[in-house]
Amino acid sequence: MKKFFLGCAVLCVLFTSCNYESKAYKALKMQNDSIMAVQERQSAELDEYLSIIQDVDSGFEAIRQSQNYMAVTSNTEGDPTSEMRTRVADNMYMINSILADNKAKIEELEKKLDNGNIKSTQLKKTVERLSATLEQKNAEITALQKELEQKDYKIDSLLLENEMIHSQANDLAAENDAQQKTLQEQDAQIHRVYYLMANRKTIKSNNIDVKNMRSSLRTSLFTTADMRQLDRLDTNSKSARILTKHPATSYELIKGSDKKYSLIIKNPTDFWSASKYLLIQID
């Protein structure tokens, strides 16, 4: 708050000063800019703290809801059904995941407070509350798990089975992602083309052989593109000649009002059928 009033005072001096080029003005402006920068950093830091705290509290609320369900389930008469076992295992798996996540976030928050610019007693008390809640929830879940074990829920084996299911699902998702990535790479490779617009001197000095583009190709000279997205090339030259072979009906070289040529690819599939390389000589 003191910094805020100091900033306001500085602004007042700035606006009432007549000599905007004076050393005093510049010094005050620099001081004000520094104050504003500190306030912005502290505001961003506080927003980050509050976001983490909100995430942790949301996690605890989700745990409380699961606890309520399992407390009701544990008081149900008779042997647990297969569906009840599955739901209890799912809830317990979720609770353990949230507890681990909250523990990591609380530790992160403690480090940020120790090393940050904001020194707030209220924030420290909030972190202490979260740590105490975490410890309490761990104790409650341990007690609840023992209670369910006594009712033949076999939590350990259910959790192991649930973890295996999640692991298999993650493995399958990773495999699908890898396959999708491979397909995307193959698709990109199939439709990848290369083009170069250069003058005669550049072509000759780099020993580019039009008849054997692959062996003479210097990748760094060429631009890569997706043939499906390339339908026009502006040469920015009043002289343009295509040196590589492409079906004449698949493209057109047109001269603009500025007398500079542009290549219009009318049929990409036909145009690139003979060669995936395009060399245009411009002079």
Steps between C-alpha positions, in 0.01 A plus 500: 500500500790734581645427159165583341485843666864561415421419137206742504717771653764448236235527227372824647850645494546382143180660374560828680861527388561745222845388395450151356865476401641585842707253699247514784217406265694212349601372844141511625374331185758223537398455864134482404568247222692287749212511750247405233719210384526366856123526544439312174738221603338470841153496345598219262664311787189534716276379215720191468476428875122537498469271196698223673300542822174476306618182325594339833168594663312363198691175539407474867134563412509214248650276768224594746234403248665162438535445874126554545421239236738244649376567854147415387629196313691369800179508707305299243381165636613178337793411279616762250393447139741505208371843399552636851856365508577665167358837604688491831823417318445784253434745782800385699724527194377853435548599865858372509576687177357826636686462830830454315424795273401724791814404691715607204310827460526587870876435492525719189303775675726484806811540283348791309409679822849449642669632186238750380463875542173484692535455876147441625404356838154420364644300210725305737200419719310382192785267402514368857125432479544311173784293647291415805205405279726276292626322810144462630375359168784249485403376846129486412561307178726252679227440761231470233708253303542280810125515561427393143757221523311361798187484283684284243558776245865392457609855424864417432419248229228725356740794486763284332246382245377856447856625458568228243188603307608864502852401399370291212276788392796739512715256302226464240462878477876540460503232231215672317681834526817342359306344213326830430834680503646243259204541265534878512872476426434263210229730367733800525777306325270397214388856437832674569647690205801726450537818302772752428494830316852615415698675231731320259811588698364348822389184321837456334710583808311237703536235228127433484442238231150538358510149351590339831350713774528242780874453475572871462245617754622724779207505740605829656445677167149369443176591672278211610124516461185290505386452141135518612551853631725635226306639205687822427857627505585864435847525345531878545694492175433625148671190366404147608564159347412159644800269463351182650250290307131532580191431283426815301127478568548495878636851540515848352756778515317831503632854479350754736437869448847564641638271225622252762421130463301273729466123477144371528473127573163395361528128572742421787477121456597518133752778551705304754451158339823514301717655771469617857752772424431834335777725375416843359774708345452872552729776373 
